[in-house]
Structures are given as structure tokens and as C-alpha cells.
PDB file of C-alpha atoms in Angstrom:
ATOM      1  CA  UNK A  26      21.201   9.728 -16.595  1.00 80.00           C
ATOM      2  CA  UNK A  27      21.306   6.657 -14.323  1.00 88.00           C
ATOM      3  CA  UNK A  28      18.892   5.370 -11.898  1.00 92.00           C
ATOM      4  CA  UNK A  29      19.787   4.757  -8.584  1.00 94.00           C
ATOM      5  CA  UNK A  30      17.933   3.533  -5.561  1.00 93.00           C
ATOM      6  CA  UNK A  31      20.070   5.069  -1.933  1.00 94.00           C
ATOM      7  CA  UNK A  32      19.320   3.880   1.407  1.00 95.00           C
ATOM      8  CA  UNK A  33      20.931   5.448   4.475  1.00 95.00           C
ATOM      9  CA  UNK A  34      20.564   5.154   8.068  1.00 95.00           C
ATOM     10  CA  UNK A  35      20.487   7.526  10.871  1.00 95.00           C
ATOM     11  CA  UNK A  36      21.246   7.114  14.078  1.00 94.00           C
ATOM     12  CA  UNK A  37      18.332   6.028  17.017  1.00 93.00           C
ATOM     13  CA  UNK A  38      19.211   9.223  19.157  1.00 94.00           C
ATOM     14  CA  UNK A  39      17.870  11.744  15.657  1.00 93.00           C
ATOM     15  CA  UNK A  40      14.373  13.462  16.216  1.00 94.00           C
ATOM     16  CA  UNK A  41      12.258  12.719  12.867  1.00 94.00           C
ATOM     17  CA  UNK A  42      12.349  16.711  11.979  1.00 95.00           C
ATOM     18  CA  UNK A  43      16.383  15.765  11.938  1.00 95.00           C
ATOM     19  CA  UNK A  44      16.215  13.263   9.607  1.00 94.00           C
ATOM     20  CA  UNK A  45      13.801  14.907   7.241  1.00 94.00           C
ATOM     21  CA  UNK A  46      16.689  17.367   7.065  1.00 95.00           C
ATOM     22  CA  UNK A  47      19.198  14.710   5.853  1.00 94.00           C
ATOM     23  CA  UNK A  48      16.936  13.356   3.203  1.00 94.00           C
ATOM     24  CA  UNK A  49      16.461  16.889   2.354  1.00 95.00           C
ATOM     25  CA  UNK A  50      19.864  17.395   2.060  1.00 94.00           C
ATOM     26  CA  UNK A  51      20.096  14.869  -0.047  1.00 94.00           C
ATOM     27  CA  UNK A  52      17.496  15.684  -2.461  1.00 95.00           C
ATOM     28  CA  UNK A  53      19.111  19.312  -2.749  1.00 95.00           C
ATOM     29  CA  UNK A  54      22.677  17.708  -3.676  1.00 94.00           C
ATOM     30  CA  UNK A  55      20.610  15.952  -6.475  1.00 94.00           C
ATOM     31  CA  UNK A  56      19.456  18.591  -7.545  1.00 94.00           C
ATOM     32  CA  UNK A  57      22.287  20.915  -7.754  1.00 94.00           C
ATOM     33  CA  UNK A  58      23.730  18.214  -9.615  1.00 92.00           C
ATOM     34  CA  UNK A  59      20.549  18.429 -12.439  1.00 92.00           C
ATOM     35  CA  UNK A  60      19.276  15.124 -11.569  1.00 92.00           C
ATOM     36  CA  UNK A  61      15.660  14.460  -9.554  1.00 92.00           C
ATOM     37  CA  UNK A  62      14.506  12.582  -6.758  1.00 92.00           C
ATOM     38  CA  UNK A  63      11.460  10.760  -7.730  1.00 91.00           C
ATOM     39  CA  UNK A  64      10.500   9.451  -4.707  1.00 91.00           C
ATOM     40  CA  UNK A  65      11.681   9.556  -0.986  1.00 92.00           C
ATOM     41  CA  UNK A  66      10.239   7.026   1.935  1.00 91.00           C
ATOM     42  CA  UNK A  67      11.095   7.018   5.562  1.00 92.00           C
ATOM     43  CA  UNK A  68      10.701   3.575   7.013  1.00 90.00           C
ATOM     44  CA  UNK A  69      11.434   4.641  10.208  1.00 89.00           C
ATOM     45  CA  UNK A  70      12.916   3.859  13.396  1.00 92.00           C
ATOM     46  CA  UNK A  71      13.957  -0.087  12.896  1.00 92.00           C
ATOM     47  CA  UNK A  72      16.072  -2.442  14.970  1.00 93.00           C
ATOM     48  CA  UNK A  73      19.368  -3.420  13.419  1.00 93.00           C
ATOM     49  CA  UNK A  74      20.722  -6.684  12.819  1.00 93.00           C
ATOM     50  CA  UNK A  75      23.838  -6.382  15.229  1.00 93.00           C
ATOM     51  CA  UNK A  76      25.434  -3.076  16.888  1.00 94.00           C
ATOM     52  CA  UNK A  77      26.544  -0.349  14.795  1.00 91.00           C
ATOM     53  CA  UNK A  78      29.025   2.395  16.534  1.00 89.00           C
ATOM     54  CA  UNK A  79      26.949   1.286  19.810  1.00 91.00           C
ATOM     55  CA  UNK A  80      23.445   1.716  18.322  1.00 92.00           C
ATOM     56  CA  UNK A  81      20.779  -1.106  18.480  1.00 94.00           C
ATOM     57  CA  UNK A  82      18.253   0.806  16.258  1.00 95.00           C
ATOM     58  CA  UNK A  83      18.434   3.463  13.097  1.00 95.00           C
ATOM     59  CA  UNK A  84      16.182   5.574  10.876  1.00 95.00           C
ATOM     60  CA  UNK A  85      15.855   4.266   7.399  1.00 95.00           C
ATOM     61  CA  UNK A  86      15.160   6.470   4.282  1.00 95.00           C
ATOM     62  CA  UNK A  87      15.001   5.054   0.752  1.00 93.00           C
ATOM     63  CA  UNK A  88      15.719   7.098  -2.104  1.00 93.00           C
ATOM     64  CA  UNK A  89      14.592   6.734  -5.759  1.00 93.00           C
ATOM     65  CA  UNK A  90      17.489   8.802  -7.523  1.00 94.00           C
ATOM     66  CA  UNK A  91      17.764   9.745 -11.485  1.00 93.00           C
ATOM     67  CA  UNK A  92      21.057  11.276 -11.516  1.00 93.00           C
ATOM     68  CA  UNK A  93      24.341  11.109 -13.097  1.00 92.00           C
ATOM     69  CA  UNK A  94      27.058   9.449 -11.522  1.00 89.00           C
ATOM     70  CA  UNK A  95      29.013  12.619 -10.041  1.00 92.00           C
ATOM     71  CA  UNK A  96      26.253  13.208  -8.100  1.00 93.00           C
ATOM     72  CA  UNK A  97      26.053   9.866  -6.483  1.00 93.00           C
ATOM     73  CA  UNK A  98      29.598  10.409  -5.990  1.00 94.00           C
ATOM     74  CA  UNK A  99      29.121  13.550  -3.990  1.00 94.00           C
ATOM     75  CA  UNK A 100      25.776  12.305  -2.043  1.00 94.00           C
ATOM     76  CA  UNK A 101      28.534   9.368  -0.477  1.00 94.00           C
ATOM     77  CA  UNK A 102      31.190  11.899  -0.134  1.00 95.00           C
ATOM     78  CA  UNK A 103      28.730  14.078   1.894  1.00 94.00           C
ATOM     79  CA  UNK A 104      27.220  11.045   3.588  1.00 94.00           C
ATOM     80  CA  UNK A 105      30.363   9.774   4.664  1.00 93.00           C
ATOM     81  CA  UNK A 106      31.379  13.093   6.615  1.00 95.00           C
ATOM     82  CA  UNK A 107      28.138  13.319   8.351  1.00 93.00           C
ATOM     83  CA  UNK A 108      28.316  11.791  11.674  1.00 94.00           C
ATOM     84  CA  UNK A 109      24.239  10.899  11.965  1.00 93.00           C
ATOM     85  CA  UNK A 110      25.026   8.699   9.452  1.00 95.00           C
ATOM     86  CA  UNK A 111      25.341   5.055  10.595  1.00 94.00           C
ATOM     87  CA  UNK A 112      25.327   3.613   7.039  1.00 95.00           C
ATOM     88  CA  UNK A 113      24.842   4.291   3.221  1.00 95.00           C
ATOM     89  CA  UNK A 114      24.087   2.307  -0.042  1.00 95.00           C
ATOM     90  CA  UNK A 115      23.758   3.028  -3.590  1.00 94.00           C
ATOM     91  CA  UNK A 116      22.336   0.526  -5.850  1.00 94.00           C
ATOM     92  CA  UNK A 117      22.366   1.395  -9.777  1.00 93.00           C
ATOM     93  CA  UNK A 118      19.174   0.090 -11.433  1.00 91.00           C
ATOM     94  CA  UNK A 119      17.702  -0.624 -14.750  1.00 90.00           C
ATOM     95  CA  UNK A 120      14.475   0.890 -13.762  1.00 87.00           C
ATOM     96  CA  UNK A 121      12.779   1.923 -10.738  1.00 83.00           C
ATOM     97  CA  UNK A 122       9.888   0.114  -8.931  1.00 77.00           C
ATOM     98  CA  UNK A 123       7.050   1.672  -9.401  1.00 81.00           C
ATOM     99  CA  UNK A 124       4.492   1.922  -6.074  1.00 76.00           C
ATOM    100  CA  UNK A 125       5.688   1.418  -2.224  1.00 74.00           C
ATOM    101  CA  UNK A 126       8.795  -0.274  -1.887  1.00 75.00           C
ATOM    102  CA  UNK A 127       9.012  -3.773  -0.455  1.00 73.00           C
ATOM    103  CA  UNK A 128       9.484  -2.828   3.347  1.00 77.00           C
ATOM    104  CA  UNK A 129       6.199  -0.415   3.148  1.00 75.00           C
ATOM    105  CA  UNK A 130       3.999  -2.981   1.215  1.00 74.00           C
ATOM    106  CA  UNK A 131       5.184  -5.112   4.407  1.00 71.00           C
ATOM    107  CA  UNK A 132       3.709  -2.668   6.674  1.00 68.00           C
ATOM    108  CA  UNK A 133       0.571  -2.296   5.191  1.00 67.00           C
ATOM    109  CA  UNK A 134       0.462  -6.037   5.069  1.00 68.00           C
ATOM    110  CA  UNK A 135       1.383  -6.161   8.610  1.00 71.00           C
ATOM    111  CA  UNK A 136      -1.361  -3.657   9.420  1.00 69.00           C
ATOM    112  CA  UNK A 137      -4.187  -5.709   7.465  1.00 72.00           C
ATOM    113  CA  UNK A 138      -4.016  -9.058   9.681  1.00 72.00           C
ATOM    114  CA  UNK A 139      -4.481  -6.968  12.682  1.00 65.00           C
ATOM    115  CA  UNK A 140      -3.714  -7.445  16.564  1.00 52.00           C
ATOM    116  CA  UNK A 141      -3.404 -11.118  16.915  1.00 52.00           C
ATOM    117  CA  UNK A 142      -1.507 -11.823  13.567  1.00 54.00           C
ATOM    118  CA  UNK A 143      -4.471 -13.726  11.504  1.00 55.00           C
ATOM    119  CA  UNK A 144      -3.800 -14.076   7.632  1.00 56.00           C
ATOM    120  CA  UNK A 145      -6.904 -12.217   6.122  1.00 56.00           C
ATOM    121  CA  UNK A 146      -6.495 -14.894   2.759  1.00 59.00           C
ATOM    122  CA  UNK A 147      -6.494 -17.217   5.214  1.00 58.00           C
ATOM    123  CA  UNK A 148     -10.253 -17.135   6.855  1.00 57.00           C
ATOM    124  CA  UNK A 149     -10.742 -16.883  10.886  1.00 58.00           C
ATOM    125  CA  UNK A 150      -8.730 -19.919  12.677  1.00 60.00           C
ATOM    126  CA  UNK A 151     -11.776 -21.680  13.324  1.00 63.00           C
ATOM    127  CA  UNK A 152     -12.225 -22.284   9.761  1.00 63.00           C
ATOM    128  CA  UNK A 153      -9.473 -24.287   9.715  1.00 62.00           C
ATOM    129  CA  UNK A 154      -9.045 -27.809  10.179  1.00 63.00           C
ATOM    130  CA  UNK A 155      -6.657 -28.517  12.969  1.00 66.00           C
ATOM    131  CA  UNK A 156      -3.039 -30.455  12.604  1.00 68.00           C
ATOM    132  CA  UNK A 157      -4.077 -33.651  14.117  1.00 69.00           C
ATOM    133  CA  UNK A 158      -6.858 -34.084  11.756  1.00 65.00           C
ATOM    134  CA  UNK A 159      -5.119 -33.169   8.573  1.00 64.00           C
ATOM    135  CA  UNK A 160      -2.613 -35.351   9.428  1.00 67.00           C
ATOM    136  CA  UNK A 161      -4.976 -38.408   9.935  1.00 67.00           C
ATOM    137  CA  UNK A 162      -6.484 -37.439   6.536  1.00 61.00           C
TER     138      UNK A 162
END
């Protein structure tokens, strides 16, 4: 079987209960088709680059997929009928990543400088030398 990582969005308007129920829909098609999920992450509500059918924001769920390609097939097919659905894409992979994905390690990161944005590798701001006098250096 192939290994596949999916990524679909929801529309802004969807409840999170609502879009639970799509990933779960999607896990069951994986299923059926004798493949497994191995893991499923919900990024959340997220603004959007540009519009999309009128909506500014979307849900975002990542998928970690082992699966044939039929099933793939029919998670787009499905997908693609389902109006909640902004946007889809399947990416075949030689393996999957193992840990958070990218966009949660970001939030974590995010999370760990706190309110005002400080770099915790960094040290406190008045640890550091200011620009005029590095420059002079």
C-alpha cells in the first residue's frame, strides 16, 4: 500500500463537531477500503490566502493515509461532492513524518515565546546589544 498525506478544508461557517464528522468520514472510507489512518490533526480555523467561494477563513485537517490508490480515488470523489468542502489535496509519500506536523510544531513554538513575541533561544531583550552599537562595533 501507498502512503499518502490529505489535507482538506472546510468551510468558516462549520461548527468543530461538523468537521470532526468529515474527517471521520474520511477515516471510515479508508477503512472500508482496507487501508488505515495513522494519524489525523485539526489545525483549525485559519485565514486563507485570498477568497475561496466567498470565504476568508477554513478548517484545516491533515491526514496521514496508508491506503491503496482506489481509495484515494474515492476519498476525492467523495470530497469533491461535498459542499463543506472548500479544497482537497493528496500528496503520495515515501514515508510519513513521524511526530506533529510542521504547522502544529509552529504552534507550540508560537505558544513558547509568549505574549509579546520574545525568542526564548534568544535571552530577554535587554540582553541584547542594541543596533546602533553593533553597528559601531
Amino acid at each position: 500500500m501507498a502512503l499518502y498525506e490529505h489535507v482538506f478544508l472546510a468551510r468558516q461557517d462549520l461548527a468543530q463537531a461538523q468537521v470532526d464528522a468529515l474527517a471521520e468520514m474520511v477515516t471510515n472510507i479508508v477503512v472500508e477500503g482496507k487501508g488505515k489512518v495513522v494519524k489525523t490533526e485539526t489545525w483549525g480555523l485559519r485565514s486563507l490566502a485570498y477568497r475561496i467561494a466567498k470565504n476568508r477563513k477554513a478548517h484545516y485537517v491533515l491526514l496521514d493515509i496508508d491506503a491503496p490508490g482506489a481509495v484515494v480515488a474515492e476519498i476525492e470523489r467523495q470530497l469533491g461532492i461535498n459542499e463543506d468542502i472548500i479544497r482537497y489535496m493528496t500528496i503520495r509519500v515515501d514515508e510519513l513524518e513521524q511526530g506533529p506536523s510542521a504547522m502544529m510544531r509552529r504552534n507550540d513554538r508560537d505558544r513558547a515565546r509568549g505574549e509579546r513575541g520574545d525568542r526564548p533561544d534568544r535571552g530577554p531583550r535587554e540582553d541584547r546589544p542594541r543596533r546602533e552599537d553593533r553597528d559601531a562595533a
